[in-house]
């Protein structure tokens, strides 16, 4: 490695650092939502930056790998790229006018990914310029690809609060489906344990004839401990009711997503009640967590007292969802949501009855 190339690489590194510092300072304004006094930019305009940055990343990767590239040309490439990148970050900031926390977080994350991948690309190209290491050269196309992927991901970033909240609701739906699956597995494993009961009893009788008294006592002790891991008939019924509550919660989320989709189609990006949308999401997250906690309590031995507390919280959550939907709907219809909330409410009352009274009597009444 020549001393001249080392000096040039150091000079380029210092030059890049000054550009990166400017970019980092610009990015800091994205930490907060843009004030309403700023002109809002439509997120659809991000496509031009996506295409421009992807193209410049390709040019940079090719230019820095050429043996004949001089320092001035490389510096010009850095300036051109980072000027566009700065313009992109300023655009992202102005697109957050009126954005709630959920939408703002997504825009912030998407823009940071583009920025970070761009900086990584140029740091590696300077390192390659200095060393001409073959392995480093091979990483440049990969880093260029990372910039492309970050730019491509901009297309998936929501353009409105309604869409952002809807996507968050979809993630909650996946969360609830996982809870339902785990609860069904609990019932299935418990059922399979009891199906082999007769065979196990026969084997135990044979073992009792062959084993000594001390071994028999140990086995009986272990069997007694294992019984605590099985669901009693009453606990099994409560578990089924919890699964029903989780399923109804999933239906509530589906109806909310359908409702939000309708809002986007009817209103576009206008007249969004951001505070109520965010409150609705927060409330649905709490409900989902309480359903998860309720499901955790269904594992033996079941904690009836704690389950009552979670059911109580869920009743409160249902009331809050109704209030938020009424505000967001603004006189419009949300019958699907209200109907699903009513079904969840009925299901929770059933669980509450089972936990508050005699479970066996409750099973008999509900079975009639």
mmCIF file of C-alpha atoms in Angstrom:
data_model
loop_
_atom_site.group_PDB
_atom_site.id
_atom_site.type_symbol
_atom_site.label_atom_id
_atom_site.label_comp_id
_atom_site.label_asym_id
_atom_site.label_seq_id
_atom_site.Cartn_x
_atom_site.Cartn_y
_atom_site.Cartn_z
ATOM 1 C CA UNK A 1 0.000 0.000 0.000
ATOM 2 C CA UNK A 2 1.516 3.350 -1.055
ATOM 3 C CA UNK A 3 1.808 6.248 1.337
ATOM 4 C CA UNK A 4 0.001 8.439 -1.156
ATOM 5 C CA UNK A 5 -3.043 6.149 -1.243
ATOM 6 C CA UNK A 6 -3.048 6.027 2.548
ATOM 7 C CA UNK A 7 -3.004 9.832 2.703
ATOM 8 C CA UNK A 8 -5.764 10.057 0.095
ATOM 9 C CA UNK A 9 -7.891 7.553 1.996
ATOM 10 C CA UNK A 10 -7.428 9.522 5.210
ATOM 11 C CA UNK A 11 -8.387 12.722 3.405
ATOM 12 C CA UNK A 12 -11.496 11.040 1.975
ATOM 13 C CA UNK A 13 -12.415 9.660 5.388
ATOM 14 C CA UNK A 14 -12.200 13.117 6.983
ATOM 15 C CA UNK A 15 -14.239 14.550 4.122
ATOM 16 C CA UNK A 16 -16.886 11.841 4.550
ATOM 17 C CA UNK A 17 -17.032 12.434 8.309
ATOM 18 C CA UNK A 18 -17.960 16.075 7.721
ATOM 19 C CA UNK A 19 -20.785 15.003 5.419
ATOM 20 C CA UNK A 20 -21.975 12.361 7.875
ATOM 21 C CA UNK A 21 -22.013 14.895 10.692
ATOM 22 C CA UNK A 22 -24.264 17.162 8.636
ATOM 23 C CA UNK A 23 -26.565 14.242 7.853
ATOM 24 C CA UNK A 24 -26.766 13.208 11.516
ATOM 25 C CA UNK A 25 -27.628 16.770 12.513
ATOM 26 C CA UNK A 26 -30.337 16.855 9.859
ATOM 27 C CA UNK A 27 -31.704 13.520 11.005
ATOM 28 C CA UNK A 28 -32.111 14.810 14.555
ATOM 29 C CA UNK A 29 -35.030 16.972 13.460
ATOM 30 C CA UNK A 30 -36.878 13.742 12.684
ATOM 31 C CA UNK A 31 -36.876 12.874 16.372
ATOM 32 C CA UNK A 32 -39.960 15.066 16.695
ATOM 33 C CA UNK A 33 -43.063 15.426 14.575
ATOM 34 C CA UNK A 34 -42.914 18.417 12.240
ATOM 35 C CA UNK A 35 -44.916 21.455 13.409
ATOM 36 C CA UNK A 36 -48.244 22.186 11.761
ATOM 37 C CA UNK A 37 -46.819 25.461 10.427
ATOM 38 C CA UNK A 38 -44.617 23.463 8.043
ATOM 39 C CA UNK A 39 -46.016 22.503 4.656
ATOM 40 C CA UNK A 40 -46.919 18.828 4.690
ATOM 41 C CA UNK A 41 -45.380 16.668 1.981
ATOM 42 C CA UNK A 42 -47.309 13.731 0.588
ATOM 43 C CA UNK A 43 -45.533 10.436 1.238
ATOM 44 C CA UNK A 44 -46.202 9.316 -2.329
ATOM 45 C CA UNK A 45 -43.498 11.783 -3.386
ATOM 46 C CA UNK A 46 -40.935 9.605 -1.602
ATOM 47 C CA UNK A 47 -40.754 7.516 -4.775
ATOM 48 C CA UNK A 48 -38.528 10.046 -6.523
ATOM 49 C CA UNK A 49 -36.029 9.948 -3.656
ATOM 50 C CA UNK A 50 -36.219 6.172 -3.585
ATOM 51 C CA UNK A 51 -35.266 5.951 -7.244
ATOM 52 C CA UNK A 52 -32.610 8.675 -7.056
ATOM 53 C CA UNK A 53 -30.815 7.274 -4.018
ATOM 54 C CA UNK A 54 -30.870 3.738 -5.449
ATOM 55 C CA UNK A 55 -29.325 5.022 -8.682
ATOM 56 C CA UNK A 56 -26.656 7.028 -6.864
ATOM 57 C CA UNK A 57 -25.770 4.028 -4.693
ATOM 58 C CA UNK A 58 -25.206 1.976 -7.840
ATOM 59 C CA UNK A 59 -23.010 4.688 -9.354
ATOM 60 C CA UNK A 60 -21.026 5.003 -6.132
ATOM 61 C CA UNK A 61 -20.391 1.272 -5.955
ATOM 62 C CA UNK A 62 -19.069 1.224 -9.518
ATOM 63 C CA UNK A 63 -17.036 4.439 -9.246
ATOM 64 C CA UNK A 64 -15.196 3.514 -6.084
ATOM 65 C CA UNK A 65 -14.231 0.123 -7.464
ATOM 66 C CA UNK A 66 -12.512 1.638 -10.498
ATOM 67 C CA UNK A 67 -8.739 1.812 -10.372
ATOM 68 C CA UNK A 68 -8.626 5.109 -12.274
ATOM 69 C CA UNK A 69 -10.965 7.105 -9.995
ATOM 70 C CA UNK A 70 -9.241 10.196 -8.591
ATOM 71 C CA UNK A 71 -9.846 11.827 -5.229
ATOM 72 C CA UNK A 72 -11.705 14.840 -6.615
ATOM 73 C CA UNK A 73 -14.169 12.649 -8.503
ATOM 74 C CA UNK A 74 -14.761 10.587 -5.381
ATOM 75 C CA UNK A 75 -15.361 13.687 -3.271
ATOM 76 C CA UNK A 76 -17.829 14.984 -5.838
ATOM 77 C CA UNK A 77 -19.613 11.652 -5.658
ATOM 78 C CA UNK A 78 -19.865 11.933 -1.869
ATOM 79 C CA UNK A 79 -21.226 15.483 -2.062
ATOM 80 C CA UNK A 80 -23.805 14.603 -4.714
ATOM 81 C CA UNK A 81 -25.027 11.569 -2.808
ATOM 82 C CA UNK A 82 -25.265 13.226 0.588
ATOM 83 C CA UNK A 83 -27.005 16.303 -0.803
ATOM 84 C CA UNK A 84 -29.762 14.054 -2.126
ATOM 85 C CA UNK A 85 -29.805 12.116 1.144
ATOM 86 C CA UNK A 86 -30.208 15.346 3.106
ATOM 87 C CA UNK A 87 -33.060 16.403 0.850
ATOM 88 C CA UNK A 88 -34.693 13.044 1.475
ATOM 89 C CA UNK A 89 -34.449 13.444 5.254
ATOM 90 C CA UNK A 90 -35.942 16.941 5.089
ATOM 91 C CA UNK A 91 -38.759 15.545 2.965
ATOM 92 C CA UNK A 92 -39.378 12.802 5.544
ATOM 93 C CA UNK A 93 -39.563 15.405 8.282
ATOM 94 C CA UNK A 94 -42.121 17.508 6.432
ATOM 95 C CA UNK A 95 -44.190 14.395 5.734
ATOM 96 C CA UNK A 96 -44.685 13.934 9.496
ATOM 97 C CA UNK A 97 -46.895 17.022 9.789
ATOM 98 C CA UNK A 98 -50.010 15.809 11.604
ATOM 99 C CA UNK A 99 -48.524 12.351 12.201
ATOM 100 C CA UNK A 100 -49.310 10.469 15.382
ATOM 101 C CA UNK A 101 -46.682 8.461 17.299
ATOM 102 C CA UNK A 102 -47.332 5.278 15.307
ATOM 103 C CA UNK A 103 -46.953 6.836 11.855
ATOM 104 C CA UNK A 104 -44.035 8.994 13.001
ATOM 105 C CA UNK A 105 -42.172 5.962 14.318
ATOM 106 C CA UNK A 106 -42.545 4.146 11.000
ATOM 107 C CA UNK A 107 -41.334 7.118 8.944
ATOM 108 C CA UNK A 108 -38.450 7.655 11.365
ATOM 109 C CA UNK A 109 -37.420 3.999 11.123
ATOM 110 C CA UNK A 110 -37.670 3.852 7.328
ATOM 111 C CA UNK A 111 -35.593 6.997 6.830
ATOM 112 C CA UNK A 112 -32.977 5.864 9.354
ATOM 113 C CA UNK A 113 -32.526 2.604 7.496
ATOM 114 C CA UNK A 114 -31.784 4.495 4.263
ATOM 115 C CA UNK A 115 -29.375 6.806 6.069
ATOM 116 C CA UNK A 116 -27.513 4.050 7.932
ATOM 117 C CA UNK A 117 -27.127 1.823 4.872
ATOM 118 C CA UNK A 118 -25.820 4.781 2.853
ATOM 119 C CA UNK A 119 -23.203 5.696 5.442
ATOM 120 C CA UNK A 120 -22.099 2.057 5.713
ATOM 121 C CA UNK A 121 -21.662 1.877 1.937
ATOM 122 C CA UNK A 122 -19.380 4.912 1.774
ATOM 123 C CA UNK A 123 -17.313 3.945 4.800
ATOM 124 C CA UNK A 124 -16.625 0.570 3.229
ATOM 125 C CA UNK A 125 -15.770 2.059 -0.170
ATOM 126 C CA UNK A 126 -13.155 4.311 1.433
ATOM 127 C CA UNK A 127 -11.743 1.326 3.295
ATOM 128 C CA UNK A 128 -11.496 -0.552 0.009
ATOM 129 C CA UNK A 129 -9.908 2.452 -1.706
ATOM 130 C CA UNK A 130 -7.160 2.387 0.903
ATOM 131 C CA UNK A 131 -6.470 -1.357 1.040
ATOM 132 C CA UNK A 132 -7.687 -2.669 -2.334
ATOM 133 C CA UNK A 133 -8.592 -5.787 -0.394
ATOM 134 C CA UNK A 134 -10.468 -8.289 -2.569
ATOM 135 C CA UNK A 135 -12.771 -9.285 0.298
ATOM 136 C CA UNK A 136 -13.731 -5.666 0.910
ATOM 137 C CA UNK A 137 -14.432 -5.244 -2.782
ATOM 138 C CA UNK A 138 -16.888 -8.143 -2.595
ATOM 139 C CA UNK A 139 -18.829 -6.446 0.205
ATOM 140 C CA UNK A 140 -19.519 -3.293 -1.814
ATOM 141 C CA UNK A 141 -22.245 -4.869 -4.013
ATOM 142 C CA UNK A 142 -23.828 -6.273 -0.848
ATOM 143 C CA UNK A 143 -23.868 -2.851 0.802
ATOM 144 C CA UNK A 144 -25.239 -1.313 -2.378
ATOM 145 C CA UNK A 145 -27.980 -3.924 -2.249
ATOM 146 C CA UNK A 146 -28.711 -2.948 1.355
ATOM 147 C CA UNK A 147 -29.342 0.625 0.184
ATOM 148 C CA UNK A 148 -31.665 -0.665 -2.540
ATOM 149 C CA UNK A 149 -33.605 -2.722 0.003
ATOM 150 C CA UNK A 150 -33.918 0.251 2.353
ATOM 151 C CA UNK A 151 -35.206 2.391 -0.508
ATOM 152 C CA UNK A 152 -37.594 -0.322 -1.650
ATOM 153 C CA UNK A 153 -38.989 -0.563 1.885
ATOM 154 C CA UNK A 154 -40.119 3.056 1.608
ATOM 155 C CA UNK A 155 -42.975 1.845 -0.596
ATOM 156 C CA UNK A 156 -44.359 -0.128 2.351
ATOM 157 C CA UNK A 157 -44.315 2.820 4.731
ATOM 158 C CA UNK A 158 -47.918 3.960 5.425
ATOM 159 C CA UNK A 159 -49.016 7.309 4.075
ATOM 160 C CA UNK A 160 -51.573 8.120 6.784
ATOM 161 C CA UNK A 161 -52.278 7.630 10.466
ATOM 162 C CA UNK A 162 -55.246 5.412 9.665
ATOM 163 C CA UNK A 163 -53.137 3.013 7.616
ATOM 164 C CA UNK A 164 -50.384 2.981 10.245
ATOM 165 C CA UNK A 165 -52.866 2.163 13.015
ATOM 166 C CA UNK A 166 -54.464 -0.511 10.838
ATOM 167 C CA UNK A 167 -51.128 -2.245 10.318
ATOM 168 C CA UNK A 168 -50.438 -2.155 14.040
ATOM 169 C CA UNK A 169 -53.855 -3.747 14.596
ATOM 170 C CA UNK A 170 -52.915 -6.481 12.132
ATOM 171 C CA UNK A 171 -49.833 -7.265 14.218
ATOM 172 C CA UNK A 172 -52.037 -7.521 17.297
ATOM 173 C CA UNK A 173 -54.203 -9.980 15.390
ATOM 174 C CA UNK A 174 -51.165 -12.187 14.787
ATOM 175 C CA UNK A 175 -50.360 -11.927 18.501
ATOM 176 C CA UNK A 176 -53.865 -13.062 19.465
ATOM 177 C CA UNK A 177 -53.799 -15.956 16.985
ATOM 178 C CA UNK A 178 -50.595 -17.186 18.631
ATOM 179 C CA UNK A 179 -52.339 -17.083 22.010
ATOM 180 C CA UNK A 180 -55.273 -19.087 20.642
ATOM 181 C CA UNK A 181 -52.895 -21.658 19.155
ATOM 182 C CA UNK A 182 -51.035 -22.076 22.448
ATOM 183 C CA UNK A 183 -54.276 -22.463 24.395
ATOM 184 C CA UNK A 184 -55.552 -25.083 21.957
ATOM 185 C CA UNK A 185 -52.248 -26.924 22.334
ATOM 186 C CA UNK A 186 -52.760 -26.887 26.102
ATOM 187 C CA UNK A 187 -56.139 -28.583 25.715
ATOM 188 C CA UNK A 188 -54.818 -31.020 23.118
ATOM 189 C CA UNK A 189 -51.852 -32.080 25.251
ATOM 190 C CA UNK A 190 -54.097 -32.520 28.270
ATOM 191 C CA UNK A 191 -56.524 -34.667 26.269
ATOM 192 C CA UNK A 192 -53.744 -36.859 24.871
ATOM 193 C CA UNK A 193 -52.440 -37.396 28.393
ATOM 194 C CA UNK A 194 -55.783 -38.756 29.556
ATOM 195 C CA UNK A 195 -56.355 -40.908 26.454
ATOM 196 C CA UNK A 196 -53.501 -43.156 27.447
ATOM 197 C CA UNK A 197 -54.743 -43.424 31.011
ATOM 198 C CA UNK A 198 -55.934 -47.039 30.888
ATOM 199 C CA UNK A 199 -52.717 -48.327 29.352
ATOM 200 C CA UNK A 200 -50.672 -46.456 31.918
ATOM 201 C CA UNK A 201 -52.723 -47.976 34.747
ATOM 202 C CA UNK A 202 -52.060 -51.508 33.466
ATOM 203 C CA UNK A 203 -48.344 -50.808 33.226
ATOM 204 C CA UNK A 204 -48.321 -49.416 36.745
ATOM 205 C CA UNK A 205 -49.982 -52.582 38.081
ATOM 206 C CA UNK A 206 -47.281 -54.745 36.509
ATOM 207 C CA UNK A 207 -44.569 -52.516 37.890
ATOM 208 C CA UNK A 208 -46.074 -52.658 41.362
ATOM 209 C CA UNK A 209 -45.760 -56.441 41.354
ATOM 210 C CA UNK A 210 -42.109 -56.320 40.340
ATOM 211 C CA UNK A 211 -40.763 -53.314 42.217
ATOM 212 C CA UNK A 212 -39.922 -53.039 45.870
ATOM 213 C CA UNK A 213 -41.997 -51.121 48.358
ATOM 214 C CA UNK A 214 -39.607 -48.164 48.440
ATOM 215 C CA UNK A 215 -39.736 -47.762 44.668
ATOM 216 C CA UNK A 216 -43.523 -47.974 44.806
ATOM 217 C CA UNK A 217 -43.668 -45.073 47.233
ATOM 218 C CA UNK A 218 -41.445 -42.934 45.012
ATOM 219 C CA UNK A 219 -43.597 -43.665 41.991
ATOM 220 C CA UNK A 220 -46.793 -42.809 43.825
ATOM 221 C CA UNK A 221 -45.228 -39.579 45.007
ATOM 222 C CA UNK A 222 -44.211 -38.634 41.458
ATOM 223 C CA UNK A 223 -47.654 -39.522 40.138
ATOM 224 C CA UNK A 224 -49.195 -37.270 42.760
ATOM 225 C CA UNK A 225 -46.990 -34.383 41.618
ATOM 226 C CA UNK A 226 -47.845 -34.984 37.949
ATOM 227 C CA UNK A 227 -51.545 -34.700 38.685
ATOM 228 C CA UNK A 228 -51.043 -30.992 39.372
ATOM 229 C CA UNK A 229 -49.981 -30.530 35.750
ATOM 230 C CA UNK A 230 -53.300 -31.808 34.366
ATOM 231 C CA UNK A 231 -56.448 -29.776 33.884
ATOM 232 C CA UNK A 232 -59.426 -30.808 35.970
ATOM 233 C CA UNK A 233 -62.806 -30.946 34.173
ATOM 234 C CA UNK A 234 -63.683 -27.575 35.693
ATOM 235 C CA UNK A 235 -60.351 -26.037 34.680
ATOM 236 C CA UNK A 236 -60.710 -27.444 31.195
ATOM 237 C CA UNK A 237 -64.080 -25.754 30.827
ATOM 238 C CA UNK A 238 -62.630 -22.433 31.975
ATOM 239 C CA UNK A 239 -59.764 -22.845 29.508
ATOM 240 C CA UNK A 240 -62.238 -23.356 26.675
ATOM 241 C CA UNK A 241 -64.010 -20.173 27.740
ATOM 242 C CA UNK A 242 -60.700 -18.289 27.701
ATOM 243 C CA UNK A 243 -60.046 -19.552 24.167
ATOM 244 C CA UNK A 244 -63.491 -18.296 23.212
ATOM 245 C CA UNK A 245 -62.636 -14.881 24.686
ATOM 246 C CA UNK A 246 -59.393 -14.792 22.701
ATOM 247 C CA UNK A 247 -61.234 -15.760 19.514
ATOM 248 C CA UNK A 248 -63.778 -13.005 20.073
ATOM 249 C CA UNK A 249 -60.949 -10.530 20.679
ATOM 250 C CA UNK A 250 -59.488 -11.538 17.331
ATOM 251 C CA UNK A 251 -62.865 -10.857 15.712
ATOM 252 C CA UNK A 252 -62.950 -7.412 17.333
ATOM 253 C CA UNK A 253 -59.558 -6.612 15.807
ATOM 254 C CA UNK A 254 -60.716 -7.828 12.398
ATOM 255 C CA UNK A 255 -63.761 -5.572 12.554
ATOM 256 C CA UNK A 256 -61.632 -2.592 13.600
ATOM 257 C CA UNK A 257 -59.263 -3.184 10.673
ATOM 258 C CA UNK A 258 -62.246 -3.399 8.322
ATOM 259 C CA UNK A 259 -63.598 -0.163 9.808
ATOM 260 C CA UNK A 260 -60.258 1.652 9.398
ATOM 261 C CA UNK A 261 -59.967 0.443 5.812
ATOM 262 C CA UNK A 262 -63.355 1.983 5.132
ATOM 263 C CA UNK A 263 -62.217 5.267 6.655
ATOM 264 C CA UNK A 264 -59.155 5.381 4.405
ATOM 265 C CA UNK A 265 -61.283 4.800 1.325
ATOM 266 C CA UNK A 266 -63.857 7.404 2.280
ATOM 267 C CA UNK A 267 -61.650 10.135 3.729
ATOM 268 C CA UNK A 268 -58.188 9.447 2.344
ATOM 269 C CA UNK A 269 -55.614 11.287 4.450
ATOM 270 C CA UNK A 270 -58.005 14.027 5.563
ATOM 271 C CA UNK A 271 -59.886 14.635 8.797
ATOM 272 C CA UNK A 272 -58.049 12.024 10.840
ATOM 273 C CA UNK A 273 -58.770 12.057 14.560
ATOM 274 C CA UNK A 274 -55.199 11.179 15.467
ATOM 275 C CA UNK A 275 -55.583 11.225 19.254
ATOM 276 C CA UNK A 276 -58.550 8.858 19.192
ATOM 277 C CA UNK A 277 -56.826 6.549 16.718
ATOM 278 C CA UNK A 278 -53.780 6.326 18.967
ATOM 279 C CA UNK A 279 -55.961 5.783 22.048
ATOM 280 C CA UNK A 280 -57.801 3.023 20.221
ATOM 281 C CA UNK A 281 -54.530 1.291 19.368
ATOM 282 C CA UNK A 282 -53.243 1.673 22.922
ATOM 283 C CA UNK A 283 -56.459 0.225 24.310
ATOM 284 C CA UNK A 284 -56.378 -2.728 21.895
ATOM 285 C CA UNK A 285 -52.794 -3.436 22.916
ATOM 286 C CA UNK A 286 -53.831 -3.510 26.556
ATOM 287 C CA UNK A 287 -56.742 -5.815 25.773
ATOM 288 C CA UNK A 288 -54.425 -8.141 23.857
ATOM 289 C CA UNK A 289 -51.983 -8.232 26.766
ATOM 290 C CA UNK A 290 -54.788 -8.954 29.240
ATOM 291 C CA UNK A 291 -56.014 -11.788 27.029
ATOM 292 C CA UNK A 292 -52.469 -13.150 27.024
ATOM 293 C CA UNK A 293 -52.289 -12.864 30.818
ATOM 294 C CA UNK A 294 -55.688 -14.507 31.141
ATOM 295 C CA UNK A 295 -54.466 -17.364 28.983
ATOM 296 C CA UNK A 296 -51.320 -17.737 31.089
ATOM 297 C CA UNK A 297 -53.489 -18.095 34.196
ATOM 298 C CA UNK A 298 -55.390 -20.948 32.532
ATOM 299 C CA UNK A 299 -52.387 -23.246 32.908
ATOM 300 C CA UNK A 300 -52.714 -25.517 35.940
ATOM 301 C CA UNK A 301 -52.956 -24.726 38.723
ATOM 302 C CA UNK A 302 -55.306 -21.969 37.601
ATOM 303 C CA UNK A 303 -55.222 -18.685 39.491
ATOM 304 C CA UNK A 304 -58.895 -17.737 39.789
ATOM 305 C CA UNK A 305 -58.246 -14.510 41.691
ATOM 306 C CA UNK A 306 -55.837 -13.166 39.087
ATOM 307 C CA UNK A 307 -58.143 -14.237 36.268
ATOM 308 C CA UNK A 308 -60.961 -12.212 37.820
ATOM 309 C CA UNK A 309 -58.720 -9.142 37.783
ATOM 310 C CA UNK A 310 -57.890 -9.584 34.112
ATOM 311 C CA UNK A 311 -61.554 -10.079 33.237
ATOM 312 C CA UNK A 312 -62.364 -6.878 35.119
ATOM 313 C CA UNK A 313 -59.689 -5.040 33.141
ATOM 314 C CA UNK A 314 -61.078 -6.416 29.899
ATOM 315 C CA UNK A 315 -64.545 -5.073 30.683
ATOM 316 C CA UNK A 316 -62.992 -1.640 31.118
ATOM 317 C CA UNK A 317 -61.071 -2.027 27.884
ATOM 318 C CA UNK A 318 -64.253 -2.838 25.965
ATOM 319 C CA UNK A 319 -65.868 0.359 27.243
ATOM 320 C CA UNK A 320 -62.870 2.427 26.142
ATOM 321 C CA UNK A 321 -62.888 0.899 22.668
ATOM 322 C CA UNK A 322 -66.566 1.785 22.291
ATOM 323 C CA UNK A 323 -65.863 5.403 23.264
ATOM 324 C CA UNK A 324 -62.951 5.739 20.854
ATOM 325 C CA UNK A 325 -64.876 4.179 17.975
ATOM 326 C CA UNK A 326 -67.795 6.545 18.535
ATOM 327 C CA UNK A 327 -65.442 9.534 18.269
ATOM 328 C CA UNK A 328 -63.585 8.207 15.223
ATOM 329 C CA UNK A 329 -66.780 7.185 13.422
ATOM 330 C CA UNK A 330 -68.185 10.676 13.948
ATOM 331 C CA UNK A 331 -71.770 9.615 13.472
ATOM 332 C CA UNK A 332 -70.892 6.946 10.928
ATOM 333 C CA UNK A 333 -71.681 3.271 11.279
ATOM 334 C CA UNK A 334 -69.481 0.799 13.120
ATOM 335 C CA UNK A 335 -72.057 -1.932 13.713
ATOM 336 C CA UNK A 336 -69.584 -4.738 13.049
ATOM 337 C CA UNK A 337 -67.288 -3.550 15.835
ATOM 338 C CA UNK A 338 -70.110 -3.073 18.326
ATOM 339 C CA UNK A 339 -71.492 -6.546 17.581
ATOM 340 C CA UNK A 340 -68.086 -8.177 18.080
ATOM 341 C CA UNK A 341 -67.576 -6.229 21.317
ATOM 342 C CA UNK A 342 -70.952 -7.462 22.560
ATOM 343 C CA UNK A 343 -69.966 -11.066 21.859
ATOM 344 C CA UNK A 344 -66.710 -10.587 23.739
ATOM 345 C CA UNK A 345 -68.631 -8.984 26.606
ATOM 346 C CA UNK A 346 -70.971 -11.996 26.851
ATOM 347 C CA UNK A 347 -68.020 -14.380 26.814
ATOM 348 C CA UNK A 348 -66.278 -12.488 29.620
ATOM 349 C CA UNK A 349 -69.454 -12.554 31.713
ATOM 350 C CA UNK A 350 -69.508 -16.338 31.330
ATOM 351 C CA UNK A 351 -65.913 -16.574 32.548
ATOM 352 C CA UNK A 352 -66.700 -14.218 35.401
ATOM 353 C CA UNK A 353 -69.631 -16.411 36.410
ATOM 354 C CA UNK A 354 -67.504 -19.544 36.354
ATOM 355 C CA UNK A 355 -64.819 -17.921 38.481
ATOM 356 C CA UNK A 356 -67.186 -16.273 40.951
ATOM 357 C CA UNK A 357 -69.521 -19.185 41.670
ATOM 358 C CA UNK A 358 -69.344 -22.929 41.820
ATOM 359 C CA UNK A 359 -67.651 -24.016 38.616
ATOM 360 C CA UNK A 360 -69.355 -27.402 38.483
ATOM 361 C CA UNK A 361 -72.793 -25.781 38.736
ATOM 362 C CA UNK A 362 -71.756 -23.276 36.092
ATOM 363 C CA UNK A 363 -70.796 -26.041 33.707
ATOM 364 C CA UNK A 364 -74.118 -27.780 34.243
ATOM 365 C CA UNK A 365 -76.092 -24.581 33.618
ATOM 366 C CA UNK A 366 -74.153 -23.675 30.480
ATOM 367 C CA UNK A 367 -74.509 -27.212 29.162
ATOM 368 C CA UNK A 368 -78.320 -27.159 29.360
#
